[in-house]
Coordinates of C-alpha atoms and ligand atoms in Angstrom, one line a residue:
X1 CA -9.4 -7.6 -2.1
X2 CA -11.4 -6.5 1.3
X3 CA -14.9 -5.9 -1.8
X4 CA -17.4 -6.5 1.0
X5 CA -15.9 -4.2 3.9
X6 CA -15.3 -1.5 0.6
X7 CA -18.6 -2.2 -0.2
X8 CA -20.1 -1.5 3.5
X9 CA -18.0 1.1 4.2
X10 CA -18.8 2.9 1.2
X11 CA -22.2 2.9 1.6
X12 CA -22.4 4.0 5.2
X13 CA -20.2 7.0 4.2
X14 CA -22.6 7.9 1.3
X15 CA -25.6 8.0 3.6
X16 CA -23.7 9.9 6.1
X17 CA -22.7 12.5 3.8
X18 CA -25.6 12.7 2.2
X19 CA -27.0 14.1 5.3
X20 CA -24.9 17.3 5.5
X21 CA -25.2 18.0 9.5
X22 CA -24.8 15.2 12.0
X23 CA -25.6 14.4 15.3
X24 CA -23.9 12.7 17.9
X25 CA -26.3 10.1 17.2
X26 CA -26.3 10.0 13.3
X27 CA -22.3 9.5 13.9
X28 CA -23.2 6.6 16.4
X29 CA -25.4 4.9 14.1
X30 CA -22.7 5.1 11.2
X31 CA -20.2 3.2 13.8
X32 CA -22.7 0.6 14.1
X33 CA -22.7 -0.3 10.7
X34 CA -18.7 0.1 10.4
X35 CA -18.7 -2.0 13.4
X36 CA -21.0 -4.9 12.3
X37 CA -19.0 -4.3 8.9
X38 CA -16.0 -4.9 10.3
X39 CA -17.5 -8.2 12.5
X40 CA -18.3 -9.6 9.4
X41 CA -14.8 -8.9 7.3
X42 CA -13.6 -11.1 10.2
X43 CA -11.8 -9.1 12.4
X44 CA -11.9 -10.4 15.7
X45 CA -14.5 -8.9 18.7
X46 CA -11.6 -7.2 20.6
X47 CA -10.0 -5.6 18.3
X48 CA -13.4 -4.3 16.3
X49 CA -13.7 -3.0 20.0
X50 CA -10.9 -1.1 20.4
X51 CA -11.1 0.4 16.9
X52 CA -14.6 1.8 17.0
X53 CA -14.0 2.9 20.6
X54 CA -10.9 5.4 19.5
X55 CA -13.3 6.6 16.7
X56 CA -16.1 7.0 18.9
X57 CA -14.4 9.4 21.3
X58 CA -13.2 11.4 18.2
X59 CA -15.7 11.6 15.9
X60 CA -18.5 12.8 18.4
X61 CA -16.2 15.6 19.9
X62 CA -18.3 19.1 18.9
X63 CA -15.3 20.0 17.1
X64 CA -16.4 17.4 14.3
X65 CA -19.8 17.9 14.4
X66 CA -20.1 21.9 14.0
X67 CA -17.0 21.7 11.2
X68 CA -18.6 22.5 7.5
X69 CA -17.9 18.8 6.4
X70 CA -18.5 16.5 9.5
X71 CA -19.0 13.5 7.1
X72 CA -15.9 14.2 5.5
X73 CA -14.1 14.7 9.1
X74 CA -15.6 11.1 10.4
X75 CA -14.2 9.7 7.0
X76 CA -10.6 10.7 8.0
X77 CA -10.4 9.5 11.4
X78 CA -11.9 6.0 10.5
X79 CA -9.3 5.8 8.0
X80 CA -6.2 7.3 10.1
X81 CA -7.3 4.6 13.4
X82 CA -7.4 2.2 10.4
X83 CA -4.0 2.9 9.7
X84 CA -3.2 2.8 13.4
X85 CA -4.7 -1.0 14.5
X86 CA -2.1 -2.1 11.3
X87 CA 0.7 -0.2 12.5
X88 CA 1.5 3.6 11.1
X89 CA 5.1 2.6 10.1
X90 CA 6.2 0.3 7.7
X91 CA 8.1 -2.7 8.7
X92 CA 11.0 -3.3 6.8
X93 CA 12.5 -6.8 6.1
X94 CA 16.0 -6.1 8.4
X95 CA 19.5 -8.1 7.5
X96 CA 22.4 -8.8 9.6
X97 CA 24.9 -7.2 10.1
X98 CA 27.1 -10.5 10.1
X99 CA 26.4 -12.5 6.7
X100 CA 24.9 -14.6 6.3
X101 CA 21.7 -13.5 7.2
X102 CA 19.0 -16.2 8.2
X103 CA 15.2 -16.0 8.0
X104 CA 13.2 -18.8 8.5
X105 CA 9.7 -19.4 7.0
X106 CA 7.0 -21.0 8.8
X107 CA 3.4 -21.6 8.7
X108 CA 0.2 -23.9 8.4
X109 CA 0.6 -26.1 4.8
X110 CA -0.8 -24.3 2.0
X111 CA -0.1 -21.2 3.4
X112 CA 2.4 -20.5 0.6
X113 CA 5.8 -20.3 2.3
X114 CA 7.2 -22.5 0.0
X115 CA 6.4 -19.6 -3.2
X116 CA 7.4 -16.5 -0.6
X117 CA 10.6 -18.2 0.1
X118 CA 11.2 -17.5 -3.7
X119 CA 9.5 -14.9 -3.9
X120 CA 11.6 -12.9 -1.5
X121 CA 14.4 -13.9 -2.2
X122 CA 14.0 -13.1 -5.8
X123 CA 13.5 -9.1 -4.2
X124 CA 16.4 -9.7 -2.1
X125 CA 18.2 -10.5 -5.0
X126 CA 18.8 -7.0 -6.1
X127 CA 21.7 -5.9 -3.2
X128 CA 22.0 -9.7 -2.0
X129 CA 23.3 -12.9 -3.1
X130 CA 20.4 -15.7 -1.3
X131 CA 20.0 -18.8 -1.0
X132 CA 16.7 -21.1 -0.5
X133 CA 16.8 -24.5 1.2
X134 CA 14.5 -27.1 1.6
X135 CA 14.0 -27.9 5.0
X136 CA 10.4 -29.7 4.6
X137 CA 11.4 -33.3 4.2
X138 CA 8.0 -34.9 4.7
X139 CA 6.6 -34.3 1.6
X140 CA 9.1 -35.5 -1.2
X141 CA 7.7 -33.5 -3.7
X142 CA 8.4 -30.7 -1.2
X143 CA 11.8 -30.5 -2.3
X144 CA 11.3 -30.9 -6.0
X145 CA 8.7 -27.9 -5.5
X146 CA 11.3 -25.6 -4.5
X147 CA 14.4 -26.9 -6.5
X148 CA 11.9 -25.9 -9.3
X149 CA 10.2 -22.6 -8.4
X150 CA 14.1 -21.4 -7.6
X151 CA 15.7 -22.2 -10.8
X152 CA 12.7 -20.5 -12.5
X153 CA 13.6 -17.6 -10.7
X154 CA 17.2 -17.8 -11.1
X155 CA 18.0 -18.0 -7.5
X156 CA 20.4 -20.7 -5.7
X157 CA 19.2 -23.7 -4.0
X158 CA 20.2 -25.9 -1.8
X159 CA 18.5 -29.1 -0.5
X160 CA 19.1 -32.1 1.4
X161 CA 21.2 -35.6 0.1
X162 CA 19.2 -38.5 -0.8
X163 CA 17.4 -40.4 2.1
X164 CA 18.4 -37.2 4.2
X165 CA 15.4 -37.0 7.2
X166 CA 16.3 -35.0 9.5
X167 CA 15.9 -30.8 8.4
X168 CA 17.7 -29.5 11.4
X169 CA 20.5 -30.7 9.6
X170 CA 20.1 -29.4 6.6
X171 CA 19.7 -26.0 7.8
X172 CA 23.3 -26.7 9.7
X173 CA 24.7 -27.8 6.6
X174 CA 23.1 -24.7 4.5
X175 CA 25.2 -22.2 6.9
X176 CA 28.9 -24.1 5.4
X177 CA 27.3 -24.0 2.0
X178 CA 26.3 -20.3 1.5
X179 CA 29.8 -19.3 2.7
X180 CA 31.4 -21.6 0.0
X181 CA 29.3 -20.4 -2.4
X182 CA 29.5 -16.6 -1.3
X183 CA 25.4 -16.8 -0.4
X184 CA 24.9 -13.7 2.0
X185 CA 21.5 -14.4 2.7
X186 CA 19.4 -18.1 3.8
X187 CA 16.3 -18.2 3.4
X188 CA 15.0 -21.7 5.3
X189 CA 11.8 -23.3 4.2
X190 CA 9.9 -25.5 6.6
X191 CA 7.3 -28.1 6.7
X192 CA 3.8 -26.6 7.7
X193 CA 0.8 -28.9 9.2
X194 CA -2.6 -29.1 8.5
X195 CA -3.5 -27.9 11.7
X196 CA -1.5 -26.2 15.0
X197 CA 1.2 -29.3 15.9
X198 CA 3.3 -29.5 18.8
X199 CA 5.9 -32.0 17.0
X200 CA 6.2 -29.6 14.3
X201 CA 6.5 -26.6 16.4
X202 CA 9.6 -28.5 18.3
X203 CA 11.2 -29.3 15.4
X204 CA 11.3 -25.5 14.5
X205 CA 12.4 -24.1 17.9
X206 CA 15.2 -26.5 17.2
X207 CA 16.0 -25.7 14.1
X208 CA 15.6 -22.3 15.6
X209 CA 18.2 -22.5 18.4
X210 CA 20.6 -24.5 16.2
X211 CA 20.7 -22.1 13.0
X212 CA 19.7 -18.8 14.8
X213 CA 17.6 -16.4 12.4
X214 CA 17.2 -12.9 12.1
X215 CA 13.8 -13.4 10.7
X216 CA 11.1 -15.6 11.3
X217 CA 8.6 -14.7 9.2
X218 CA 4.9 -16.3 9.5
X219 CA 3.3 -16.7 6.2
X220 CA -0.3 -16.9 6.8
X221 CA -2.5 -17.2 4.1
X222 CA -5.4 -14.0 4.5
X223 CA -8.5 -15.9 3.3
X224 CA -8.3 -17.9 7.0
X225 CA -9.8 -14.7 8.5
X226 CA -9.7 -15.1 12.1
X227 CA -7.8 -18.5 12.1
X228 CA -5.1 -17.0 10.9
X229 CA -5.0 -14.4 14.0
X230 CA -4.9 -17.9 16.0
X231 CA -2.1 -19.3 14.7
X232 CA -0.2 -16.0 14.6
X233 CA -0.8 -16.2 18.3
X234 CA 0.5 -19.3 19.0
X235 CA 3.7 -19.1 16.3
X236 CA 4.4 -16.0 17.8
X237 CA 4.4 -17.7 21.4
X238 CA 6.8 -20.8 20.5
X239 CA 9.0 -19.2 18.1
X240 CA 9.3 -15.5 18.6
X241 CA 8.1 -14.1 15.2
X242 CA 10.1 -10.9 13.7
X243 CA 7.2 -10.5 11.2
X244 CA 4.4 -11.3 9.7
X245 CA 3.7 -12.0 5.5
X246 CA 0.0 -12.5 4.4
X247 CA -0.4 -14.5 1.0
X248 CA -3.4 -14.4 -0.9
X249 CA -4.1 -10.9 -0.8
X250 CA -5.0 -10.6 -4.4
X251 CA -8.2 -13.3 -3.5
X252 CA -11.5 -12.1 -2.2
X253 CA -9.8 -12.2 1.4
X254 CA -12.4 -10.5 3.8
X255 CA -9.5 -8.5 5.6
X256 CA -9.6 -9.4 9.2
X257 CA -6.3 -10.7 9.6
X258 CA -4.9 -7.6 7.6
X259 CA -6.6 -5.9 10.5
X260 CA -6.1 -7.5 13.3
X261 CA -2.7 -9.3 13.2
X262 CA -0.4 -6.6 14.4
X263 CA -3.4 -5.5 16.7
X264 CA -3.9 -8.9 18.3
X265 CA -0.3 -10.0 18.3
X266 CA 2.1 -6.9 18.6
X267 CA 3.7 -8.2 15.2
X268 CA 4.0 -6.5 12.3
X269 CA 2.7 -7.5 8.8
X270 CA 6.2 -7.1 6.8
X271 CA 4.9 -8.2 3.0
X272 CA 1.9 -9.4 1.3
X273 CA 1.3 -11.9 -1.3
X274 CA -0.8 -10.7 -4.5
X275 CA -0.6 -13.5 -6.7
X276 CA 1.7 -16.6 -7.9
X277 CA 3.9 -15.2 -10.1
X278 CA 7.8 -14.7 -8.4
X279 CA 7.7 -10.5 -8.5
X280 CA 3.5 -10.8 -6.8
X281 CA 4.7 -9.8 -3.5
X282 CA 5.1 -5.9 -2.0
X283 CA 5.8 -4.3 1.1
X284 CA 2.6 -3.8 3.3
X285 CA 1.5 -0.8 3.3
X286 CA -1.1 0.4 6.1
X287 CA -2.0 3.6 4.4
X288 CA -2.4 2.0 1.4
X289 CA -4.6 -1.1 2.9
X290 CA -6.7 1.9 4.3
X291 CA -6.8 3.7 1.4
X292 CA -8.3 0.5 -0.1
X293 CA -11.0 -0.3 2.2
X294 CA -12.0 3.7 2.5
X295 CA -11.5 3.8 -1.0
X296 CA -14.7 4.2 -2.5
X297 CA -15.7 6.6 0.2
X298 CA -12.8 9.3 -0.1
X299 CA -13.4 8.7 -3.9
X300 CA -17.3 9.7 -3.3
X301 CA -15.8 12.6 -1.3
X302 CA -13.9 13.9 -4.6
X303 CA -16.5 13.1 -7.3
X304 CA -18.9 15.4 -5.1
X305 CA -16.0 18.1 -4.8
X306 CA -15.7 18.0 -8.2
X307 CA -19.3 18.0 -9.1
X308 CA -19.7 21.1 -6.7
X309 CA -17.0 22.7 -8.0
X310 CA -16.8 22.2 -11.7
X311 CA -19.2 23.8 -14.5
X312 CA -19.8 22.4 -17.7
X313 CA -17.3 24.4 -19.6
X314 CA -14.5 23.7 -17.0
X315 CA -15.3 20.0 -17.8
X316 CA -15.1 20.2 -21.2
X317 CA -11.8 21.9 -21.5
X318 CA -10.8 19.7 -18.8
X319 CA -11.6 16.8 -21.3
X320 CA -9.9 18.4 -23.9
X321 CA -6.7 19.0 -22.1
X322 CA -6.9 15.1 -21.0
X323 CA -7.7 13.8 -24.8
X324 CA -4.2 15.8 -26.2
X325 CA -1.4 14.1 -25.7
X326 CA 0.8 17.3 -25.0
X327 CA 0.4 19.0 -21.9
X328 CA 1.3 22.6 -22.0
X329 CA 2.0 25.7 -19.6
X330 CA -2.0 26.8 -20.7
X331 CA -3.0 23.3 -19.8
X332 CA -1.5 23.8 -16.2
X333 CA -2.6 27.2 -15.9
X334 CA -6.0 25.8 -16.4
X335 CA -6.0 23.0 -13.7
X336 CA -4.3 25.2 -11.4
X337 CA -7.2 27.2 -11.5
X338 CA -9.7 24.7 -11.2
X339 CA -7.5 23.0 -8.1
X340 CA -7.7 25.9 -6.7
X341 CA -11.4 25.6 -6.5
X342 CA -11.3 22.1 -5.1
X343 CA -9.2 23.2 -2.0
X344 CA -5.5 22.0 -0.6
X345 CA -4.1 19.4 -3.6
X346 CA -2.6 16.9 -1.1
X347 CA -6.0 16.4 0.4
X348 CA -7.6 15.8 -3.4
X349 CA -4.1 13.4 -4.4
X350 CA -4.9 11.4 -1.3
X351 CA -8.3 10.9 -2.3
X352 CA -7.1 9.5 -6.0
X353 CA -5.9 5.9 -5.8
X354 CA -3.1 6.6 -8.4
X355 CA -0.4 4.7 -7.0
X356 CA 2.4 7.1 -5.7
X357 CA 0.2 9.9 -7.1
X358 CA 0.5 11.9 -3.7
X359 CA 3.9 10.8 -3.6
X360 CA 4.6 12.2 -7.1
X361 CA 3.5 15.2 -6.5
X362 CA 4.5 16.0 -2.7
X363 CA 6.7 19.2 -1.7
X364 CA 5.1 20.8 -5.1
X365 CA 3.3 22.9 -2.4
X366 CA 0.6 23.8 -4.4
X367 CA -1.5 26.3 -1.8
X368 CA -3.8 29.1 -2.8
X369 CA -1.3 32.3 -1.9
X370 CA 1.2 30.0 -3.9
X371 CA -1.4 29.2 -7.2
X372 CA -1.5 32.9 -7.5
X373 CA 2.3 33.0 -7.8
X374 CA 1.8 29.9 -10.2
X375 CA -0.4 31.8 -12.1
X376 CA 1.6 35.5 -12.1
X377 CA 4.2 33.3 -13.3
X378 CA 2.6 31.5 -16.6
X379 CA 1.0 34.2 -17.6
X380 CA 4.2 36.7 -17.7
X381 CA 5.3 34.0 -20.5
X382 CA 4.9 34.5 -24.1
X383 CA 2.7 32.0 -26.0
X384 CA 5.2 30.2 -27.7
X385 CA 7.1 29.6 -24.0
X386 CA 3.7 28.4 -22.7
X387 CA 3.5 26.2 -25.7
X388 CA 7.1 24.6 -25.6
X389 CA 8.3 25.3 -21.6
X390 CA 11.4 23.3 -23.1
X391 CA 12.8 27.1 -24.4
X392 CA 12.7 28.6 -21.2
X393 CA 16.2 28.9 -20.1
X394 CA 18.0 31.3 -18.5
X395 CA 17.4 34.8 -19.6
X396 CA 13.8 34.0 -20.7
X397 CA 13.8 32.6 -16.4
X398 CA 14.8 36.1 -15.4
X399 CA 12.9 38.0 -17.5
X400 CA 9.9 35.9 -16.7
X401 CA 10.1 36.6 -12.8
X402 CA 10.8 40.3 -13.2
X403 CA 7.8 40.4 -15.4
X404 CA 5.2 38.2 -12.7
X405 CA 7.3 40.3 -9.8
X406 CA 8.6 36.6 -8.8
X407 CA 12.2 35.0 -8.5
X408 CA 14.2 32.8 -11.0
X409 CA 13.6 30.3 -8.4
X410 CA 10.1 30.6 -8.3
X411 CA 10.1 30.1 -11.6
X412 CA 12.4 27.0 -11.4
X413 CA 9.9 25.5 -9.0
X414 CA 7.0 26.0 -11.0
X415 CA 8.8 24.3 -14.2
X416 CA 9.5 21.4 -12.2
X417 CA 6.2 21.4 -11.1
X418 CA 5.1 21.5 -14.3
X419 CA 7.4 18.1 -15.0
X420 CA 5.6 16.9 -12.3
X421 CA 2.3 17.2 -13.5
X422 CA 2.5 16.4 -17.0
X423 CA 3.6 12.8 -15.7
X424 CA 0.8 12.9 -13.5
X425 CA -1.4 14.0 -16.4
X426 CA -0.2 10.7 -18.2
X427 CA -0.8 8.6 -15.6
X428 CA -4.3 9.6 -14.7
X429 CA -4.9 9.3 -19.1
X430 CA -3.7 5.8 -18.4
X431 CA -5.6 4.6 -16.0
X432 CA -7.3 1.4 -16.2
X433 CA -11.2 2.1 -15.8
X434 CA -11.2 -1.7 -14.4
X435 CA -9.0 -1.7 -11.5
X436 CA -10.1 1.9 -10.8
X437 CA -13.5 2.0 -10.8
X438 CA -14.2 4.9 -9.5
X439 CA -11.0 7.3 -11.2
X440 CA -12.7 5.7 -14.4
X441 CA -16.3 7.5 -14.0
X442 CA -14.0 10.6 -13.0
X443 CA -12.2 10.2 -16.2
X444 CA -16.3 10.2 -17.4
X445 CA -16.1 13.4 -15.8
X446 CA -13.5 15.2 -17.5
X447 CA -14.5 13.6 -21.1
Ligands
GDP501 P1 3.4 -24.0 1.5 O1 2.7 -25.3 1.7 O2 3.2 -23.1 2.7 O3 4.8 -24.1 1.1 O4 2.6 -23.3 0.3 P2 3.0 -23.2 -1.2 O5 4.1 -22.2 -1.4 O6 3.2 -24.5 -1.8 O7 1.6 -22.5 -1.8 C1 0.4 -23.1 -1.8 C2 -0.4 -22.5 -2.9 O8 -0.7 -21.2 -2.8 C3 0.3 -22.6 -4.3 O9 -0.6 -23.0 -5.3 C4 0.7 -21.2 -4.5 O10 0.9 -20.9 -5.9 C5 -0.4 -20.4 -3.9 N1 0.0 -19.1 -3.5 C6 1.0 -18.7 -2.6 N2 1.0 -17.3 -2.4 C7 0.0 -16.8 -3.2 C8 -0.5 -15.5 -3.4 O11 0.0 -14.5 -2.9 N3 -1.6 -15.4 -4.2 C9 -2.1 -16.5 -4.8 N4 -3.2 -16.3 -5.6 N5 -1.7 -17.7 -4.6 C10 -0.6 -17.9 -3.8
MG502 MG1 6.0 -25.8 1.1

């Protein structure tokens, strides 16, 4: 996904921080090329406009420019306005608070509303009992399609009676059927078009006024690039869209209409597609979407902390710490040192793309004046405490804090944080070296 504009981006960021101080003009150059980048992911003129504009004005302020790492600083607003043209909050899918709930799935043929109907309903499934229907009666195998794809999935279905032609009334009828059968939550699926179609769009404000929804939900298929802004537009006009799900994500979409949709239209991408299977589809995520198309660069920004800040010998008992499959008090005494040396851990988890790796380790609070605690802490323990923290209980807790001058609560924190990281420590052993380029030659690193 978005492999050119990581690509681009990544190397504009590399030149730029190769340079250590920057000029207004070296940080004007570097928007051209994020600028043209962005052009050519797709994203439309205006909204490329917009974006580099609100960069502009804060990435040439002195402030940037005379901080110790300007490239760094650049970095971090292109990725925060990123997050800002997608929308900072997440959307949620929303429900009714009178059953059943409706949504309604629209969009171009192809586009895949058909598989997200299932798809999201099978996610629903967990606190809700849905229901899918067939409302595109032009194609016969239509039908079939979704009768299929729902009892794969295990989910209920409901369609129309033979030589049936008319999917406003199936819709109707799918309201008296989910209460029958207890169904708290219809999810409709229409016909799509080719192309923009003004039939079609009447036959869904119809079926819009007649079964009224509390979703409708454009699925757009992402490899359209700017297209797919277009007809967002123009659903958005007839029909009043609640939200917006991109399929196709997991191709070699370019990322405009990741981009620009919520920008361009005022609605929000809810979901996004990542593959065929039923359980390929996740909340969309702006930070994460940013995270992926800055990727590369914040992971440049880390593999040169680290190369800064780590010798030879920290790296090799880094690798042997890594290669054990026990992780012990001594283990985290040594990468609390050596975080210490790379400068606030939040910053350095955000720049890892270990899924829910910041996440994991938020409210761990892991400052310097607090490492020094950290520290006090392990090394008031005896060696066979640092080796099995399991035995640390209660009077071992006190005795640990008098001796470090702590509390028992400090001590508490820093053996959940210690939980904390040892999972962390796992995850970051099992990291695929494919799908994470970059954490793989940091992994090189450490071994
Ligand atoms: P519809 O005409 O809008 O109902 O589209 P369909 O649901 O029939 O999907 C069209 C094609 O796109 C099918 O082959 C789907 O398997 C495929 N598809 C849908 N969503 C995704 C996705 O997120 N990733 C991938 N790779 N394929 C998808
Ligand atoms: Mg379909």
């Amino acid at each position: 996904m978005f492999e050119a504009l990581k690509e681009r981006f990544e190397s504009v960021f590399s030149s730029m921080k190769g340079k250590g101080r920057l000029t207004a003009d070296d940080v004007n150059a570097a928007l051209r090329e994020v600028r043209r980048a962005l052009l050519e992911a797709d994203v439309s003129y205006k909204v490329v406009k917009n974006l580099v504009d609100a960069i502009k004005v804060r990435a040439t302020g002195a402030d940037v420019l005379n901080s110790i790492t300007p490239a760094q600083q650049v970095a971090t607003i292109v990725y925060e306005e990123l997050i800002r043209i997608m929308g900072k909050e997440p959307a949620p899918i929303t429900i009714s608070p009178k059953p059943p709930t409706v949504f309604m799935m629209v969009g171009l043929q192809g586009s895949g509303k058909t598989t997200t109907a299932v798809k999201l309903a099978k996610r629903m499934s967990r606190s809700h009992k849905p229901l899918v229907v067939a409302c595109d009666l032009r194609r016969p195998a239509a039908v079939d399609q979704l009768r299929t794809l729902a009892e794969k999935a295990g989910v209920a279905f409901f369609g129309p009676e033979p030589g049936e032609t008319d999917p406003v009334a199936v819709a109707r009828k799918s309201v008296a059927y989910a209460e029958n059968h207890l169904c708290s939550l219809i999810l409709l699926d229409t016909a799509g078009r080719l192309q923009l179609d003004d039939d079609l769009m009447t036959e869904l404000e119809t079926m819009k006024r007649d079964v009224p929804p509390f979703e409708v939900l454009l699925v757009v298929d992402s490899m359209t690039g700017q297209e797919a802004v277009e007809v967002s537009s123009v659903f958005n006009e007839r029909l009043g869209l609640t939200g917006v799900i991109l399929t196709k994500m997991d191709g070699d979409a370019r990322g405009g209409p990741a981009l620009a949709i919520k920008a361009t239209t005022g609605v929000p991408v809810k979901l996004a597609g990542m593959g065929e299977r039923v359980e390929d589809l996740e909340s969309f995520d702006s930070k994460r979407m940013a995270s992926r198309i800055m990727g590369m660069g914040d992971m440049m920004g880390l593999m040169e902390k680290l190369e800064r800040s780590t010798t030879d010998v920290d790296a090799a008992r880094i690798a042997e710490s890594l290669k054990k499959s026990r992780f012990t008090m001594d283990d985290m005494l040594m990468h609390l040192q050596q975080i210490k040396k790379l400068g606030p851990l939040d910053k350095v988890l955000e720049m890892l793309p270990i899924p829910g790796g910041a996440k994991a380790l938020k409210g761990a609070d892991l400052d310097a004046s607090r490492l020094k605690y950290s520290e006090a802490i392990i090394l008031s323990m005896t060696k066979k405490e640092r080796r099995s923290p399991d035995i640390i209980k209660g009077s071992r807790r006190r005795r640990i804090a008098e001796g470090s001058g702590t509390s028992v609560q400090m001590v508490n924190q820093l053996l959940a944080q210690y939980d904390q990281m040892k999972t962390m420590m796992k995850s970051l052993g099992k990291m695929n070296p494919k799908s994470f380029k970059v954490a793989g030659a940091l992994k090189n690193l450490f071994r």
